[in-house]
CSV table of C-alpha atoms (C1' of nucleotides) in Angstrom, one decimal:
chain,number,residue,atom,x,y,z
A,59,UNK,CA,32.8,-3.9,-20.0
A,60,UNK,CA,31.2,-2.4,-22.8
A,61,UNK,CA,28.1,0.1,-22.6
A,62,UNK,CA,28.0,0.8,-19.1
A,63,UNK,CA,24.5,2.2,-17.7
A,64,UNK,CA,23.8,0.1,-14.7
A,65,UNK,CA,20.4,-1.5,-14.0
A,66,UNK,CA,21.3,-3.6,-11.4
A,67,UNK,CA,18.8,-6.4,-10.5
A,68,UNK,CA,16.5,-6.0,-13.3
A,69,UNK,CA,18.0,-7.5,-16.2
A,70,UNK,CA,18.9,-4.4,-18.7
A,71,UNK,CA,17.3,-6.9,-21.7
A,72,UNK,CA,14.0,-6.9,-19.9
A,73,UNK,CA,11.5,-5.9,-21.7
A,74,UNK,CA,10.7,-2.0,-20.6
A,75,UNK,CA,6.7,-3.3,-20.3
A,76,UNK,CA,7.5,-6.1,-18.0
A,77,UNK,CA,9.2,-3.7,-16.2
A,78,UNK,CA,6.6,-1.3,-15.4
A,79,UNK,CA,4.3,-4.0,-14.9
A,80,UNK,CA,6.3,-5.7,-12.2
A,81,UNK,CA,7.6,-2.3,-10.6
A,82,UNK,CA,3.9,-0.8,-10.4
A,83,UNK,CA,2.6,-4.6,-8.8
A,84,UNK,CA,5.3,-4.7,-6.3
A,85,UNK,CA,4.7,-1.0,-5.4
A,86,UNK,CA,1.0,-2.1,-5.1
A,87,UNK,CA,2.1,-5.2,-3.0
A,88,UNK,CA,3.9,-2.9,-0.4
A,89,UNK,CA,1.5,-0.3,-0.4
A,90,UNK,CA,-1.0,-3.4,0.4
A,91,UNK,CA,1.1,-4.9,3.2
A,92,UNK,CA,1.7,-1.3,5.1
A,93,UNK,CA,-1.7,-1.5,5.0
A,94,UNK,CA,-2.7,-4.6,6.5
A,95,UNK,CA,-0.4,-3.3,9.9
A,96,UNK,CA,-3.9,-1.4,10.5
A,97,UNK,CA,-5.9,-4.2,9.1
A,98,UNK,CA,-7.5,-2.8,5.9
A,99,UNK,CA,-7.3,-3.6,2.4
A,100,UNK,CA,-6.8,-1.3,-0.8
A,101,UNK,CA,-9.8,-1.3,-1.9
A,102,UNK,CA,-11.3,0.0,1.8
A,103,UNK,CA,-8.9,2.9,1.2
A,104,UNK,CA,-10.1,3.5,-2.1
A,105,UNK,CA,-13.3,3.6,-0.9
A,106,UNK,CA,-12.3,6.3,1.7
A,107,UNK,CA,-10.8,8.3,-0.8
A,108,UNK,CA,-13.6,8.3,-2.9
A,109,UNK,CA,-15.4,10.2,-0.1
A,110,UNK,CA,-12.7,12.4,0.6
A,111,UNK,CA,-14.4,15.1,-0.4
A,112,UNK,CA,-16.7,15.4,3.0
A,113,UNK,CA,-19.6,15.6,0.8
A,114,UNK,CA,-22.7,12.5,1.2
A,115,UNK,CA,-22.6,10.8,-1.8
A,116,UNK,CA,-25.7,7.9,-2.6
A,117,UNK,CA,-24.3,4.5,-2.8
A,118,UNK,CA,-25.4,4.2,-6.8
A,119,UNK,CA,-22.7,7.8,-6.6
A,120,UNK,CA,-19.7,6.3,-4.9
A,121,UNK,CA,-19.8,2.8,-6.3
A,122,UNK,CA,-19.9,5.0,-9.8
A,123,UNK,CA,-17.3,6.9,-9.3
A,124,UNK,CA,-15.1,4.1,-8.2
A,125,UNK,CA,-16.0,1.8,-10.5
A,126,UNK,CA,-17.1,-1.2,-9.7
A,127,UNK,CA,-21.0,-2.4,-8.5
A,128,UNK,CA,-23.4,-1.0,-6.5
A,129,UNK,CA,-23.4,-4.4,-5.0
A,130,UNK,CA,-19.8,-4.9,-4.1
A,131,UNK,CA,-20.2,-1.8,-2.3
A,132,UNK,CA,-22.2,-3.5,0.3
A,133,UNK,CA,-19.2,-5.3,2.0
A,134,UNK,CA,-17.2,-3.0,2.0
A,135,UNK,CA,-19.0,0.0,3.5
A,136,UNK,CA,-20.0,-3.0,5.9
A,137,UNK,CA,-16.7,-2.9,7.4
A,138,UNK,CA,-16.2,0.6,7.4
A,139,UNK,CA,-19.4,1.5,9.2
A,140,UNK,CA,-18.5,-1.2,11.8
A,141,UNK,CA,-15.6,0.6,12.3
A,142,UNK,CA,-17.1,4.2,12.8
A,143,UNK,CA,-15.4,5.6,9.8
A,144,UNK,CA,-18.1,6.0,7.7
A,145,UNK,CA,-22.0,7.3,8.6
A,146,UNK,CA,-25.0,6.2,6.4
A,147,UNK,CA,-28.5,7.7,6.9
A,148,UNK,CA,-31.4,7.2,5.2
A,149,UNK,CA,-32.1,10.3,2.5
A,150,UNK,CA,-34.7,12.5,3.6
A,151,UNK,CA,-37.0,12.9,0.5
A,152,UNK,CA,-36.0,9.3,-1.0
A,153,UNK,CA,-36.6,6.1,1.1
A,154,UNK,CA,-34.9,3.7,-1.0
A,155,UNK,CA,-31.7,5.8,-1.5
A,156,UNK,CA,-29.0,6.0,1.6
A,157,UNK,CA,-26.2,9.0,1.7
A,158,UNK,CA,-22.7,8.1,2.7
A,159,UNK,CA,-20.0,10.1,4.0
A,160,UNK,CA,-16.6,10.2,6.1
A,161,UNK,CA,-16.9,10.7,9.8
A,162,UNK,CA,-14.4,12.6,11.6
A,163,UNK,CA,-12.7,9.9,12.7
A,164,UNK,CA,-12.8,8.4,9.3
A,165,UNK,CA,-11.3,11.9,7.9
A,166,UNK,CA,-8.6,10.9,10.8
A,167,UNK,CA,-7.7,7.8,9.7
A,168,UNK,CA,-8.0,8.4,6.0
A,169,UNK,CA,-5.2,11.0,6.7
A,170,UNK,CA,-3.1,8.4,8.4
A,171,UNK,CA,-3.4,6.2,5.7
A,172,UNK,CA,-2.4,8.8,3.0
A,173,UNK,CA,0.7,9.4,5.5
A,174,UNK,CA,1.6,5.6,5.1
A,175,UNK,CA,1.4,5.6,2.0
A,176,UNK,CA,3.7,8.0,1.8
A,177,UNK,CA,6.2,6.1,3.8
A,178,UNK,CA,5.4,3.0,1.7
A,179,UNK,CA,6.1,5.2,-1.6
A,180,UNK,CA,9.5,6.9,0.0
A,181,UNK,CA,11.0,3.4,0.5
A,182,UNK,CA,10.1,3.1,-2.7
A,183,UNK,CA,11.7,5.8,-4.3
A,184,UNK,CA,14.8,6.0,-2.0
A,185,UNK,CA,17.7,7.0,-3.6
A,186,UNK,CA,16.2,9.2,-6.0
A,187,UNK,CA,16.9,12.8,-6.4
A,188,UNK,CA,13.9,15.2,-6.2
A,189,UNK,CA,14.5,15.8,-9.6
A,190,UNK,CA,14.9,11.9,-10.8
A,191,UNK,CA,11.6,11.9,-8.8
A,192,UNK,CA,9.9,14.7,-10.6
A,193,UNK,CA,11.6,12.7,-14.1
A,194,UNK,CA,10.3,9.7,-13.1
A,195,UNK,CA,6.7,11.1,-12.6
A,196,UNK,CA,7.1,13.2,-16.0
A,197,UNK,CA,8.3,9.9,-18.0
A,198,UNK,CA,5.2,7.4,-16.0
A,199,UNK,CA,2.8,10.6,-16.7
A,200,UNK,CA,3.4,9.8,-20.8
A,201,UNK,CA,3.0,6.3,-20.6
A,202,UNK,CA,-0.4,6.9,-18.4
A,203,UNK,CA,-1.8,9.3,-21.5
A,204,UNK,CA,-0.9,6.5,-23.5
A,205,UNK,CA,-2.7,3.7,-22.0
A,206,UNK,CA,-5.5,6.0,-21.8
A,207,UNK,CA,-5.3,6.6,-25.1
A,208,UNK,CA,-5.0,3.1,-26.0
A,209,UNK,CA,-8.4,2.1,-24.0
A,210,UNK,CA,-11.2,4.4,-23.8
A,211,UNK,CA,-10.6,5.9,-20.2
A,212,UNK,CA,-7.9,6.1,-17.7
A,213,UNK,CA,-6.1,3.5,-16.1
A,214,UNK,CA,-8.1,0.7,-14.7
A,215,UNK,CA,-8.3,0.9,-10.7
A,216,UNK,CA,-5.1,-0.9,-9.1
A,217,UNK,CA,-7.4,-3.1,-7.1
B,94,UNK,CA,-3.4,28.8,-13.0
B,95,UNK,CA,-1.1,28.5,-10.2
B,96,UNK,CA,1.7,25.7,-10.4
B,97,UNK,CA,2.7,24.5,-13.7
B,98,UNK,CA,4.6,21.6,-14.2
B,99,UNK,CA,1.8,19.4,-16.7
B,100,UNK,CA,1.4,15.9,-15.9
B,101,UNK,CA,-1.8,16.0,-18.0
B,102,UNK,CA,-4.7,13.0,-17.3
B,103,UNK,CA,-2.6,11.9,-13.9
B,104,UNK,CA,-3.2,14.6,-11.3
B,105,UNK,CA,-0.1,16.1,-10.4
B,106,UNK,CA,-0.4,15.7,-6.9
B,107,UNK,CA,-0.9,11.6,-7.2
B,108,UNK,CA,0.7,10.4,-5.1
B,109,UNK,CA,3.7,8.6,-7.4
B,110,UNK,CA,3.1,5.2,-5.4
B,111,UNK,CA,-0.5,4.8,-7.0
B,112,UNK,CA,0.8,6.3,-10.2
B,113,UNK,CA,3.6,3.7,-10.2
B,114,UNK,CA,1.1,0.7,-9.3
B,115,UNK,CA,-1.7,2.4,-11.7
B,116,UNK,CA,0.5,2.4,-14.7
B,117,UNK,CA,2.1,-0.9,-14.2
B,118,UNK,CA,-1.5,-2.2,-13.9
B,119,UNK,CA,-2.7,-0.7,-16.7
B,120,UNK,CA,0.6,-2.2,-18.4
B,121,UNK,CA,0.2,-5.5,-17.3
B,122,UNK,CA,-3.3,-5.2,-18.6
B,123,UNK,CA,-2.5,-4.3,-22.0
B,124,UNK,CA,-0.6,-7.1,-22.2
B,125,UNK,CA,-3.1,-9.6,-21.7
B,126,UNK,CA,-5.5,-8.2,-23.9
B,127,UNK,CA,-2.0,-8.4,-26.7
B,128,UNK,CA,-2.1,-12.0,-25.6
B,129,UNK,CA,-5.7,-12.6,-26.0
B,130,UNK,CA,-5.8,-12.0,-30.0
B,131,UNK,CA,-3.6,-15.7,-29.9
B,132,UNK,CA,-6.0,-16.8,-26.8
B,133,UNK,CA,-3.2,-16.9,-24.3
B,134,UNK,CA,-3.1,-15.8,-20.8
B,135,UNK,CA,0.0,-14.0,-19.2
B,136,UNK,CA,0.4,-17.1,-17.2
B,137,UNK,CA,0.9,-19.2,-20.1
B,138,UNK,CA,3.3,-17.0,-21.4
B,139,UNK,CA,5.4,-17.3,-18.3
B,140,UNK,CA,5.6,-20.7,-18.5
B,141,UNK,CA,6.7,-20.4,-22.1
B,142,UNK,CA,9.1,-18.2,-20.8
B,143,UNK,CA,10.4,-20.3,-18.0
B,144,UNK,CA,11.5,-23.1,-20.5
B,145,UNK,CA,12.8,-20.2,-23.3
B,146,UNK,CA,16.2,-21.8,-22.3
B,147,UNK,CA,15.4,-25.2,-24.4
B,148,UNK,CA,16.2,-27.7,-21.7
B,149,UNK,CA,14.4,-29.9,-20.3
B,150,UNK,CA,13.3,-29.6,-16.7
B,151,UNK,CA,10.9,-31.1,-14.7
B,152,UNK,CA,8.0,-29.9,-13.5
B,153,UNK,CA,9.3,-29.6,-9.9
B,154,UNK,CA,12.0,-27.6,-11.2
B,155,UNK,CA,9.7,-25.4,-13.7
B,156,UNK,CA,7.2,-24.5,-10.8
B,157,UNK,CA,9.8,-23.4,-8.6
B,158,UNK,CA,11.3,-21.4,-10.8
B,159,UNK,CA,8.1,-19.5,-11.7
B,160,UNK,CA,7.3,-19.4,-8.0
B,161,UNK,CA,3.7,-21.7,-8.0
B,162,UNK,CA,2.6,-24.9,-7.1
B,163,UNK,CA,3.5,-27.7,-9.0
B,164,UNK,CA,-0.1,-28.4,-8.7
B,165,UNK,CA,-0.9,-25.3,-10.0
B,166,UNK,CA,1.4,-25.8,-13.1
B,167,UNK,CA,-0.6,-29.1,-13.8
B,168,UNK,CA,-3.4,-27.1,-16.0
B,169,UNK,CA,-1.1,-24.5,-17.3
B,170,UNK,CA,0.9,-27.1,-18.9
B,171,UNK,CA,-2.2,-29.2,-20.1
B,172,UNK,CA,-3.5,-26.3,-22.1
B,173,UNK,CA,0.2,-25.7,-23.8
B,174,UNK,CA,0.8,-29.5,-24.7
B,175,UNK,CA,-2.7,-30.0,-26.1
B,176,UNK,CA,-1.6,-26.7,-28.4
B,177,UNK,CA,1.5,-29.3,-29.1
B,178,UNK,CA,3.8,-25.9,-27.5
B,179,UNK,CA,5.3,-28.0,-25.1
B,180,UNK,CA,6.6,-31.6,-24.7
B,181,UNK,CA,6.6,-34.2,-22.0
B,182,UNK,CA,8.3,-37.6,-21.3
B,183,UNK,CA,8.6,-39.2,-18.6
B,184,UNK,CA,12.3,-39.2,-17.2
B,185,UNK,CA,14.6,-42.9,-18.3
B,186,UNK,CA,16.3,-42.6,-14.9
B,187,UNK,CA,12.8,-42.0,-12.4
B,188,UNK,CA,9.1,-43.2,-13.7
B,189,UNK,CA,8.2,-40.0,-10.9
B,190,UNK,CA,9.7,-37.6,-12.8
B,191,UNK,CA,8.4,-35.8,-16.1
B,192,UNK,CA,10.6,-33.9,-18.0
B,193,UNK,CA,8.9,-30.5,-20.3
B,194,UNK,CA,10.6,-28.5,-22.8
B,195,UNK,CA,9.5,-25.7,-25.4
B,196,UNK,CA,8.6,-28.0,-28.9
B,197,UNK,CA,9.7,-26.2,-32.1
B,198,UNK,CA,6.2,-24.9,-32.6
B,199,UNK,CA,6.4,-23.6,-29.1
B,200,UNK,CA,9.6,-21.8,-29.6
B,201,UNK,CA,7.8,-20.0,-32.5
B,202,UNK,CA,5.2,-19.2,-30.9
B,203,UNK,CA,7.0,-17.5,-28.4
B,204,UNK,CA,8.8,-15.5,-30.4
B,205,UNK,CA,5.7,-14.4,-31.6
B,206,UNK,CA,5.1,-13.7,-28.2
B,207,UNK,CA,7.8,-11.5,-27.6
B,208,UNK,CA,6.9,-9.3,-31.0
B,209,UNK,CA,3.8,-8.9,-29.7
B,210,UNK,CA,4.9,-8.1,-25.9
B,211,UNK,CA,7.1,-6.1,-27.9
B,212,UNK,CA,4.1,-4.2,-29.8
B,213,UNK,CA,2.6,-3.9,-26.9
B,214,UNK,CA,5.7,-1.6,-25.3
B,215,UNK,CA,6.1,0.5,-28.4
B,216,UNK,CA,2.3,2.0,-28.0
B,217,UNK,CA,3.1,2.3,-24.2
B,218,UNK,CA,6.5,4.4,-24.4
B,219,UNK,CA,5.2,6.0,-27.7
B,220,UNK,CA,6.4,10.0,-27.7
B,221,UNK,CA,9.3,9.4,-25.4
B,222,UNK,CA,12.8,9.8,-27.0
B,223,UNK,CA,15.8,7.3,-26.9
B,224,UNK,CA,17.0,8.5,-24.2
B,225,UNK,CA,13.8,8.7,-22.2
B,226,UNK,CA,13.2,5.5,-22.2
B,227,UNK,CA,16.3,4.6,-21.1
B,228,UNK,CA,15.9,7.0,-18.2
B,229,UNK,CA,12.6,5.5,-17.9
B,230,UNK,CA,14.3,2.1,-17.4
B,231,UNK,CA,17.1,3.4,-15.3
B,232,UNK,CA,14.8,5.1,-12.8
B,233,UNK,CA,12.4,1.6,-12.6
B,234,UNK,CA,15.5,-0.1,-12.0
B,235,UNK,CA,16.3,1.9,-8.8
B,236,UNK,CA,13.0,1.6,-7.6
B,237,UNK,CA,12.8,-2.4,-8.4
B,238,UNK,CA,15.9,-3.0,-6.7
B,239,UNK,CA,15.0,-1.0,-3.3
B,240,UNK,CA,11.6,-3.1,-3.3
B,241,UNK,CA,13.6,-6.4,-3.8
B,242,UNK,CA,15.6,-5.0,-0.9
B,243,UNK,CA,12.5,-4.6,1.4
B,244,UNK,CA,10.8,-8.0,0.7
B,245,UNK,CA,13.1,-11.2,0.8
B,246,UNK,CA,13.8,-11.6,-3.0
B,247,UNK,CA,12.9,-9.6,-6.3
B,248,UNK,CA,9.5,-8.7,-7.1
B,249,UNK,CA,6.8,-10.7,-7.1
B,250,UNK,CA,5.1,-12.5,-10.7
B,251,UNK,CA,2.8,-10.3,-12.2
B,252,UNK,CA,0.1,-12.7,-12.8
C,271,DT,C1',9.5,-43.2,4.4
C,272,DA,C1',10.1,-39.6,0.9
C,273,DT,C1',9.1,-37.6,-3.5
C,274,DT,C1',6.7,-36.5,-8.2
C,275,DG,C1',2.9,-35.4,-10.5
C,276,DT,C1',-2.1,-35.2,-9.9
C,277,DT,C1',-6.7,-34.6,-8.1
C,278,DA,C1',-9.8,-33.0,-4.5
C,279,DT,C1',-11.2,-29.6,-1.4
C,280,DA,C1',-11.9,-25.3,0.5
C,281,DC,C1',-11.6,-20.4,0.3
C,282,DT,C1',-11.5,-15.6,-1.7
C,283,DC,C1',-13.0,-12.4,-4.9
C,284,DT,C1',-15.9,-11.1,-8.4
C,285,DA,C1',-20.0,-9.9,-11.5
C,286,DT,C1',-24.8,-10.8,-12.6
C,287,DA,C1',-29.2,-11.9,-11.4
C,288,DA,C1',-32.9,-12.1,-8.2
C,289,DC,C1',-35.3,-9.7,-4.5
C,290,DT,C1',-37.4,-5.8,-1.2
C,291,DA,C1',-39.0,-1.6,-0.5
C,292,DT,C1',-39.9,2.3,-2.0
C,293,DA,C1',-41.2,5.7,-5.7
D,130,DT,C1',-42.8,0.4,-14.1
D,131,DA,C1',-38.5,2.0,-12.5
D,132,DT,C1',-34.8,2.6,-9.1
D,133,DA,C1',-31.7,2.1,-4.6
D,134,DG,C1',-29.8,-1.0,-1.8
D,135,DT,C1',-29.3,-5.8,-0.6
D,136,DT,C1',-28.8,-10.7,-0.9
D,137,DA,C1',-28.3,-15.0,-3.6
D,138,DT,C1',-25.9,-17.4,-7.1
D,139,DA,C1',-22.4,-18.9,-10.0
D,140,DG,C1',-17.9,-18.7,-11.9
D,141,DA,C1',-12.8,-17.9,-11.9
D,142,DG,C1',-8.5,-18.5,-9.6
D,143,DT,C1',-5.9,-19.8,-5.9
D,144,DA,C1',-3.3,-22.6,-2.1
D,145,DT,C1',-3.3,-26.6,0.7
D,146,DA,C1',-4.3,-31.2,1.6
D,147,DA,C1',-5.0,-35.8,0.1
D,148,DC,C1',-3.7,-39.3,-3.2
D,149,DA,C1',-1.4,-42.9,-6.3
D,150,DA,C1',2.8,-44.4,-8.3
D,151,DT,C1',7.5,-44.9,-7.7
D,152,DA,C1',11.8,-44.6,-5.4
DNA sequence: TATTGTTATACTCTATAACTATA
DNA sequence: TATAGTTATAGAGTATAACAATA
């Protein structure tokens, strides 16, 4: 043999990009699939997260803060509402404008979901040491100030 | 201040599943926009890629190996042979059977491709060291191969 | 009957443009 | 006029099913 360092299934002439593009969409994949065992999709759980806070938040707020239109919004607070995990009221001084927020079983359940995602990141991740983990997040946290850099904000949203 | 360590725009307590899938995103994402200077999609660039070897294959053979459709190779191809990147005949031994291959032209133009993809990498990794990236690449690796572990085969295509 | 490449169909996801009701 | 939320519309991208030619 001649060099040695030991990147097994990856192909160690892969280019590093492809890499870190295939490696972040397959950890995306398995964070999705962990997530359809309770029937919800990523971008539901972003949504949640984006109320994590407790706070109400206007619709025009949230669907700012995440992103994407007020209009996609719709749906997906739909669902959520249906499901008891997030309340909407009308705002007292402002008829037009409706406040948002976690319930407490939403709070619940967002918490469950962080802890599965968790488990989905620690198959991920199996093998490495704490520190190789701390290294890896060190080494990814570089590349993620680069892309910033490179476009005018952060990192797109995953979904 | 209480902590320390200095992941800077990336919130140290991301979860490094989402930091994973949001780099690789924003990765993948650079990328395209590389390949949209030359008015190219990532997709087509796979399918450049799937015939780098030089031989012939037929479309069958291409599709499963890029893990689509045949019928959804149909219109990728289309675009790449009216660009004259590609070649088709139809196959002496079966009038079914068409075989494609990378042109001259095309095999340029995916070397090209690769500078650019190439480019593309250099202003992601830029600040890390030699031996960074190779930790970089050695730390992906591990976490590719436990995901190819936990689905059937490797990770899925990017596009 | 089976297979190759192709086309047709249907479905999902998305952004933008109307629309309504308030202000 | 302007704004918040909603609904309608249109477009991209996809997989599957149907199809025509050949084996």
């Amino acid at each position: 043999m001649r060099k040695g360092p030991a990147t097994r299934g990856i192909g160690p002439d892969e280019p590093l990009g492809f890499v870190i593009a295939s490696v972040g969409n397959a950890a995306a994949l398995a964070f999705e699939t962990a997530l359809a065992a309770v029937d919800l999709h990523p971008r539901h759980f972003a949504v949640l997260r984006g109320l994590r806070g407790g706070a109400e938040q206007t619709q025009q707020q949230l669907a700012a803060s995440l992103g994407i239109p007020a209009s996609r919004l719709v749906g997906l607070l739909q669902l959520l509402i249906e499901r008891g995990l997030v309340q909407r009221r009308e705002a007292p001084h402002d008829a037009r404008v409706k406040l948002v927020k976690l319930s407490p079983s939403g709070l619940t359940e967002l918490r469950g979901l962080l802890q599965l995602a968790g488990e989905s990141e620690q198959r991920l991740i199996r093998g490495l040491t704490e520190q190789e983990q701390a290294e890896l997040r060190r080494l990814l946290g570089v590349v993620y100030d680069n892309v910033a850099l490179e476009r005018g904000s952060g990192p797109a949203r995953v979904w």
